[in-house]
Short mmCIF file of C-alpha atoms and ligand atoms in Angstrom, two decimals:
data_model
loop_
_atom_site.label_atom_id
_atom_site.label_comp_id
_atom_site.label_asym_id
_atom_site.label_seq_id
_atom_site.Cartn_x
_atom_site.Cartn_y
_atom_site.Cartn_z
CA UNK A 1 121.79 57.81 81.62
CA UNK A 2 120.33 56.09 84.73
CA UNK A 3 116.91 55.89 86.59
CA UNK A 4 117.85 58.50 89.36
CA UNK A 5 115.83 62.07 90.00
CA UNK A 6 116.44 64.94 92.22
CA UNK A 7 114.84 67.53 92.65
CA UNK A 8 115.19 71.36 93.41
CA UNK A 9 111.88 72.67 95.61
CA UNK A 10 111.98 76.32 96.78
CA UNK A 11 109.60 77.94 99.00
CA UNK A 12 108.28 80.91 97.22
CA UNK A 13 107.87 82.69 100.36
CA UNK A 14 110.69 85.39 99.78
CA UNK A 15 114.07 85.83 97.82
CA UNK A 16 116.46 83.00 97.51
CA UNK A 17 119.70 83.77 99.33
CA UNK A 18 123.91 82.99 98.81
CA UNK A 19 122.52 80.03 100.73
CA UNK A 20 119.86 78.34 99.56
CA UNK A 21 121.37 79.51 96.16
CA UNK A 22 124.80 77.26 96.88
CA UNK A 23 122.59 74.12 97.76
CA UNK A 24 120.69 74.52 94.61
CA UNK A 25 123.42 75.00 92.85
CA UNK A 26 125.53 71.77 94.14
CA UNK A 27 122.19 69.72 93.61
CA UNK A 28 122.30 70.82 90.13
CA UNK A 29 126.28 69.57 90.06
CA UNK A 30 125.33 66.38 91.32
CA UNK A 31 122.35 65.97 88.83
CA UNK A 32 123.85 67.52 85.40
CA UNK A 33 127.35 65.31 86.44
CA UNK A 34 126.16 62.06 86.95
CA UNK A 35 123.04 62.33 84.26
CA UNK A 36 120.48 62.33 86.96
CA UNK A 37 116.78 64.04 85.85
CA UNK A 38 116.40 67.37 87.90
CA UNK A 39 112.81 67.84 88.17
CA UNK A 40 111.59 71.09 89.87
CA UNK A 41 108.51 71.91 92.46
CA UNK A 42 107.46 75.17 93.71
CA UNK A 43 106.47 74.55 97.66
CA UNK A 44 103.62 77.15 98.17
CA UNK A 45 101.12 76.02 100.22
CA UNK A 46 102.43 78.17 103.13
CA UNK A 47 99.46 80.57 102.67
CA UNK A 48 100.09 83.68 103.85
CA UNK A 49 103.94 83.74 103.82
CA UNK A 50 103.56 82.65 99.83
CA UNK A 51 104.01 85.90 97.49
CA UNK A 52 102.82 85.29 93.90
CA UNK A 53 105.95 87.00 92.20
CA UNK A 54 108.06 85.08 94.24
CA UNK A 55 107.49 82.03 91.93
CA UNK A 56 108.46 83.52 88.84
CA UNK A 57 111.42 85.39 90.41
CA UNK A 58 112.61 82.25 91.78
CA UNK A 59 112.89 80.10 88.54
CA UNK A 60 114.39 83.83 87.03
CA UNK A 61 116.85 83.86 89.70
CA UNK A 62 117.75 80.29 88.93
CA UNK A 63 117.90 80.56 85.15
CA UNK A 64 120.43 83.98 85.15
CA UNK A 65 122.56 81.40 87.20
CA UNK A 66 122.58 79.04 84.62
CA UNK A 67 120.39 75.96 86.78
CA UNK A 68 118.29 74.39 84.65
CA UNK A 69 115.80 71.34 85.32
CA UNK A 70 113.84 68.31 83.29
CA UNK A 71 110.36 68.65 82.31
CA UNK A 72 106.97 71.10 84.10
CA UNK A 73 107.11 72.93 86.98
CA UNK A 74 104.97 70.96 89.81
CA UNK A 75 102.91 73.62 91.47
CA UNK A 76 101.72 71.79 95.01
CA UNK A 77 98.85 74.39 94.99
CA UNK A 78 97.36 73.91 92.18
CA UNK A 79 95.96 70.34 93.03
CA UNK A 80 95.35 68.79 96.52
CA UNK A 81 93.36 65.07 95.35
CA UNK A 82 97.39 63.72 95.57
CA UNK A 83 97.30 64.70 99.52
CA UNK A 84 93.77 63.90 100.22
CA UNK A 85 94.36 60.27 98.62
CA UNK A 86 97.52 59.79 100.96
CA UNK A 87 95.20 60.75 103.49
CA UNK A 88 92.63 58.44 103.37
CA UNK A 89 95.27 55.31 103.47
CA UNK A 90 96.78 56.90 106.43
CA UNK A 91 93.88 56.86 108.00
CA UNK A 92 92.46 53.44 107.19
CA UNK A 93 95.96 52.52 108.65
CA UNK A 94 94.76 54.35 111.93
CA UNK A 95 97.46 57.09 111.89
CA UNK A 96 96.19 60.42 111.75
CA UNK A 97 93.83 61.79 113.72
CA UNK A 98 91.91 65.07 114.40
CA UNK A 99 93.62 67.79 116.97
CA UNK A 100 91.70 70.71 118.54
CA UNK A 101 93.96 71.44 120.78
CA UNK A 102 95.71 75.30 120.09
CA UNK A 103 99.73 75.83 120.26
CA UNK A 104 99.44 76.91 123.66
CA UNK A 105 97.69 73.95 124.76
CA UNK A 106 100.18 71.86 123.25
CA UNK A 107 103.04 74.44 124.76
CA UNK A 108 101.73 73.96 128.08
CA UNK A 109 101.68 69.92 128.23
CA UNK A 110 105.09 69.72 126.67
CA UNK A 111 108.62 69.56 128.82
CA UNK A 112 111.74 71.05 128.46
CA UNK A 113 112.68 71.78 124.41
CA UNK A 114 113.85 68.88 122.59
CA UNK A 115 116.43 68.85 119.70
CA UNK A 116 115.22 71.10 117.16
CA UNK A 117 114.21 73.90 120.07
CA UNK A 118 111.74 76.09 118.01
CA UNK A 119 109.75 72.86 117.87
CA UNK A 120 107.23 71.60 120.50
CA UNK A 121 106.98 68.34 121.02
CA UNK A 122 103.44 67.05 121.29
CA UNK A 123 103.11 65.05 124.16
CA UNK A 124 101.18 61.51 123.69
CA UNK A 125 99.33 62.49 127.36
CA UNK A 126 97.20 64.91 124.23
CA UNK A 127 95.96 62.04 122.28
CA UNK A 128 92.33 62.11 122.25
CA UNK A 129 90.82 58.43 122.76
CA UNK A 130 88.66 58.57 120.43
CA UNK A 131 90.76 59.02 117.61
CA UNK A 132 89.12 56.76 115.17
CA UNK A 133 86.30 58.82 115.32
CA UNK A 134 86.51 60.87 112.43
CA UNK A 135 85.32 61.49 108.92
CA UNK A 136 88.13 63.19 106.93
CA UNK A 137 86.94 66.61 105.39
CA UNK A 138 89.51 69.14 105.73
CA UNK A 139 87.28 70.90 108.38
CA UNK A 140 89.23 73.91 110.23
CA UNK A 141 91.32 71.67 112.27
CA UNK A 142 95.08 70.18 112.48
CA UNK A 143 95.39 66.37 111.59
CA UNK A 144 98.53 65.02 113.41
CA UNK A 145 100.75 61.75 112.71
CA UNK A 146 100.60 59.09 114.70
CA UNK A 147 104.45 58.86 115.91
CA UNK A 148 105.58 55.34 117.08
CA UNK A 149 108.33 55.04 119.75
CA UNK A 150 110.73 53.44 117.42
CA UNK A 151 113.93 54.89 116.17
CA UNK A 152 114.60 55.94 112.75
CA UNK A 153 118.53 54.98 111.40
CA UNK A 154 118.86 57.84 108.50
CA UNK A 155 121.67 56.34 106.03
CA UNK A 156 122.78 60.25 104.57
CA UNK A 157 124.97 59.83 101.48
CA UNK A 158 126.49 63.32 102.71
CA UNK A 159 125.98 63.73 106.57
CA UNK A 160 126.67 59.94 107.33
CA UNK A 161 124.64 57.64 109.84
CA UNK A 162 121.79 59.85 112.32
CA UNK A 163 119.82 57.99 114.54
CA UNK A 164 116.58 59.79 115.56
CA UNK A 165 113.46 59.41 117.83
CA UNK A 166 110.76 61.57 116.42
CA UNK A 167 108.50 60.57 119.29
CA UNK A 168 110.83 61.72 121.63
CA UNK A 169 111.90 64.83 119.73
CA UNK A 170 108.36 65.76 118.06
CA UNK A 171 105.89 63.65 119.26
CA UNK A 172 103.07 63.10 117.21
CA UNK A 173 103.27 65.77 114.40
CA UNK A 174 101.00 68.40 112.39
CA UNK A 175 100.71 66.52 108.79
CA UNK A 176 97.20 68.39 107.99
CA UNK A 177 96.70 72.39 108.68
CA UNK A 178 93.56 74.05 110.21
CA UNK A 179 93.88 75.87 106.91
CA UNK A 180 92.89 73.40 105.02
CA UNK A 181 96.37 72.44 103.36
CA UNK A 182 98.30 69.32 103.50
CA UNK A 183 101.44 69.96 106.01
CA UNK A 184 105.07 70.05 104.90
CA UNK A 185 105.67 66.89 106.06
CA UNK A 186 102.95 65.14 103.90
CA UNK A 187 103.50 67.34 100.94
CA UNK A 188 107.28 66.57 100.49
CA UNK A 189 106.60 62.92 100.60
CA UNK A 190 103.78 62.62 98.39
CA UNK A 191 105.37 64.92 95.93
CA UNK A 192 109.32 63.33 95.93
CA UNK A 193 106.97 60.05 95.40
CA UNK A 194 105.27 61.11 92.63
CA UNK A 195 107.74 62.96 91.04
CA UNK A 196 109.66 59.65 90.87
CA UNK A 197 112.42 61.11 93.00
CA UNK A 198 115.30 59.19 94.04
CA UNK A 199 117.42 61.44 95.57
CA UNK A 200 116.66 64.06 98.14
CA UNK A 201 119.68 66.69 98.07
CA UNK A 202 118.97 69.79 100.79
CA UNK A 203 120.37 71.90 103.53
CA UNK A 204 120.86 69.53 106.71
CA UNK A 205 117.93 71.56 108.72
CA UNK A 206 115.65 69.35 107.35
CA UNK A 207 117.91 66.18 108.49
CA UNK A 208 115.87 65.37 111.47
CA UNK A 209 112.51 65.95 109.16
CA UNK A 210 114.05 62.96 107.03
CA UNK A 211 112.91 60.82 110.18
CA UNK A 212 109.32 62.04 110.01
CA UNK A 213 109.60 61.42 106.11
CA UNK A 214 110.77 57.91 106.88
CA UNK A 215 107.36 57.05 109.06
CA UNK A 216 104.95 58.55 106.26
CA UNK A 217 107.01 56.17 103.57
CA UNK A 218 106.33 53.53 105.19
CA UNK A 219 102.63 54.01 106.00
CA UNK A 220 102.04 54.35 102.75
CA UNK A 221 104.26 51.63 101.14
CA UNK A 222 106.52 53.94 99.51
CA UNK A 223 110.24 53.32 99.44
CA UNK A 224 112.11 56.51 101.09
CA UNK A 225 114.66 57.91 98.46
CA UNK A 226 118.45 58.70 98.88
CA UNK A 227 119.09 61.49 101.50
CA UNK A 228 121.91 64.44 100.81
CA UNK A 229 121.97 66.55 103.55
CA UNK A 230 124.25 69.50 102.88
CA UNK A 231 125.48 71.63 105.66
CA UNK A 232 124.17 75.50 105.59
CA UNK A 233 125.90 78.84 105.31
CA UNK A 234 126.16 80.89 107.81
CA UNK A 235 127.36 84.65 109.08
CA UNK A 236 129.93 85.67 110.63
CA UNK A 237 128.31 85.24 113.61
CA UNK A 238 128.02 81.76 113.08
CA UNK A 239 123.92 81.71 112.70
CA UNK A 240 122.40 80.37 109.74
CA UNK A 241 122.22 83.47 106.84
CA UNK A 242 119.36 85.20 107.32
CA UNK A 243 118.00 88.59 107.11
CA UNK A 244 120.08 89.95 110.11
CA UNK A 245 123.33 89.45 108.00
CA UNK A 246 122.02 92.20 105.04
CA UNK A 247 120.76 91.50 102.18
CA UNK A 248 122.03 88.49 100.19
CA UNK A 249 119.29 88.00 98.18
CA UNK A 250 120.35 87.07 94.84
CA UNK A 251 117.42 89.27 92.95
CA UNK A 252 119.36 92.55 94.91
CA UNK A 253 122.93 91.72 93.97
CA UNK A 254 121.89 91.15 90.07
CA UNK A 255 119.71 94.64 90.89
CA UNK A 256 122.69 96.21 91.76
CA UNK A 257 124.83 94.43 88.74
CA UNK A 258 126.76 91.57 89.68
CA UNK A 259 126.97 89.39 87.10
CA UNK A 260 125.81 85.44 87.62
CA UNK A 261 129.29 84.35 87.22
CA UNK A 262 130.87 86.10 90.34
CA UNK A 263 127.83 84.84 92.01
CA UNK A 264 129.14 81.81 91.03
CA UNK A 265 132.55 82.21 91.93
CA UNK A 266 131.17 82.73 95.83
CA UNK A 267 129.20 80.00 95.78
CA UNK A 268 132.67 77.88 94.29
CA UNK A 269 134.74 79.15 97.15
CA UNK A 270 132.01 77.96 99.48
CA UNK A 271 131.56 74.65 98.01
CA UNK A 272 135.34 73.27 98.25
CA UNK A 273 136.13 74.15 94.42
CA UNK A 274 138.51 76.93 95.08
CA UNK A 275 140.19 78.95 98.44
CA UNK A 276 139.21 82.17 96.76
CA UNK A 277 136.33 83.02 94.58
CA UNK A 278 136.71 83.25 91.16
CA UNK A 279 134.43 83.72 88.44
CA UNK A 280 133.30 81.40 86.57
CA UNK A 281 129.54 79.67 84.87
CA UNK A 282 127.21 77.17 86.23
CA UNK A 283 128.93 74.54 83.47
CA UNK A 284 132.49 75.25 84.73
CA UNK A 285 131.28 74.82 88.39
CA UNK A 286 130.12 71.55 87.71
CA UNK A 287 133.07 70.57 86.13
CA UNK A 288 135.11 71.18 89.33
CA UNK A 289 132.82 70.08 91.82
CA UNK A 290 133.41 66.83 93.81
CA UNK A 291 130.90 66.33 96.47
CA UNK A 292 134.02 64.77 98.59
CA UNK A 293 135.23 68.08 98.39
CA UNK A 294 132.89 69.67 100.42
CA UNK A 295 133.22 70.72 103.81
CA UNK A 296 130.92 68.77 106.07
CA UNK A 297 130.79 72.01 108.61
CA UNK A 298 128.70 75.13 108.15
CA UNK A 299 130.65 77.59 106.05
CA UNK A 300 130.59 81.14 106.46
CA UNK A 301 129.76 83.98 104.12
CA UNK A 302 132.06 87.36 105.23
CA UNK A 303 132.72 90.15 104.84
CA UNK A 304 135.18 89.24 102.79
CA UNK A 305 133.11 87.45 100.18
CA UNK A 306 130.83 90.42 100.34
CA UNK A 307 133.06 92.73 99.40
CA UNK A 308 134.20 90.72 96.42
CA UNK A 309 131.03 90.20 95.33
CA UNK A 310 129.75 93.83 94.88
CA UNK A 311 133.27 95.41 94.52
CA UNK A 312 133.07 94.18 91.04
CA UNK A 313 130.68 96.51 89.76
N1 LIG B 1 110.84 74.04 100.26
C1 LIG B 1 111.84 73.77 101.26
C2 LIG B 1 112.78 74.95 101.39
O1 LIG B 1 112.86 75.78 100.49
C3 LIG B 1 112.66 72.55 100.91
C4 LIG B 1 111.98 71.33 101.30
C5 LIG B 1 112.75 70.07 100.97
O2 LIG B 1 113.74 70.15 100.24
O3 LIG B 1 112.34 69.02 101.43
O4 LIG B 1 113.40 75.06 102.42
#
């Protein structure tokens, strides 16, 4: 046994998918082979986009496939005084402060896309000057992050050595909603803090995020954990799986009555274990996973995996 903890945090905001299924699954690998805790959080403070039975289908989903994890479910809902307190210290530091402006505004002010495209960067022309100026309440507005001009060296134990310059790339970013919920951002760090996680294993979208992450850390004295950013499946068509590809959801193909362990087998010949799927359970894919074996590209989930995953019915 050792001191390390990863985690497994889906967004209950619809069915998990081939892919978020294979990074769960290779996080669970990594964890269950080298005696890591696995701790699990449900990530549903996306209001509107969260469905209630998407929860419960979620840890269901993970179960039939055999993932397990170490002690209670964190629900972020179900308690916010963890965010506010994070909060306050950020803003004693001077870092966050009250934004008014609408997407548009910031839209308007911002030049040509930066990295991540669908984001906008927030231009620092927007800062208000009186920034200070502000008693923290959770009134109907966005909070944003103060983003220095420095640049952030991520050290990935998977993806290697990424420099990035969120003020550049982002600008100052969203870390409090006009909803009245703590941002993405804030939540993950707060929550991989006091969860006592050590080691951060997810698809690489989130790779530039890990920059972001990285300022909030250090505002708050926290030390950042061990990054694993996994590269994501794709279609055919080479964009990330999605809707447009059909339905992989993994609730459908059990629905339909494919068992867990050609699942499985899929999710082996995607992960390096084998050239063609083959079935087998969650404890003999962790026997023949080695992380070094895993493609550092996207990989692809086609036709012809499709058709040997529901042929078998
Ligand atoms: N809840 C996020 C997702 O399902 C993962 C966030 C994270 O791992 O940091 O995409």
């Amino acid at each position: 046994m050792n001191n390390r903890i990863s985690r497994i945090a889906p967004s209950p905001t619809g069915a998990l998918h081939i892919g978020n299924a294979r990074t769960f699954l290779i996080n669970w690998a990594l964890a269950r082979k080298q005696g890591w805790r696995l701790v699990m959080r449900m990530e549903d403070l996306d209001g509107p986009r969260i469905k209630k039975e998407s929860a419960d289908q979620a840890i269901d989903i993970l179960t039939w496939l055999g993932i397990d994890f170490d002690g209670k479910i964190l629900f972020q809902s179900h308690d916010f005084k963890p965010y506010r307190d994070a909060m306050r210290v950020l803003q004693q530091q001077g870092l966050i402060y009250q934004c008014r402006l609408s997407r548009k505004q910031v839209k308007d002010a911002a030049a040509a896309p930066h990295l991540g495209q669908h984001e906008i960067r927030y231009s620092p022309e927007l800062r208000p000057n009186d920034r200070a100026a502000f008693v923290f309440d959770e009134e109907q507005t966005n909070y944003r992050f103060l983003v220095t001009e420095e640049a952030i060296s991520i050290s990935d134990e998977f993806a290697g050595q990424a420099i990035f310059k969120p003020f550049d790339e982002v600008g100052d970013f969203v870390i409090w909603t006009k909803s009245g919920t703590p941002a993405y951002q804030l939540a993950v760090v707060v929550d991989d803090a006091r969860q006592g996680v050590t080691d951060v294993v997810r698809g690489d979208d989130l790779l530039s995020s890990a920059a972001r992450q990285e300022l909030i850390y250090k505002a708050l004295g926290l030390k950042a954990p061990k990054w694993w950013h996994l590269p994501l499946v794709i279609g055919e068509d080479g964009r990330r799986l999605a809707k447009r590809h059909g339905d992989t959801r993994l609730v459908t193909y059990k629905k339909e009555g494919v068992s867990a362990e050609r699942v499985i087998g899929v999710l082996a010949a995607l992960s390096g274990i084998c050239e063609t799927p083959q079935e087998m359970s969650a404890a003999q894919f962790k026997d023949a996973f080695e992380i070094e074996d895993l493609n550092s590209e996207p990989v692809v989930f086609g036709e012809e995996l499709r058709k040997w995953l529901v042929d078998s019915k």
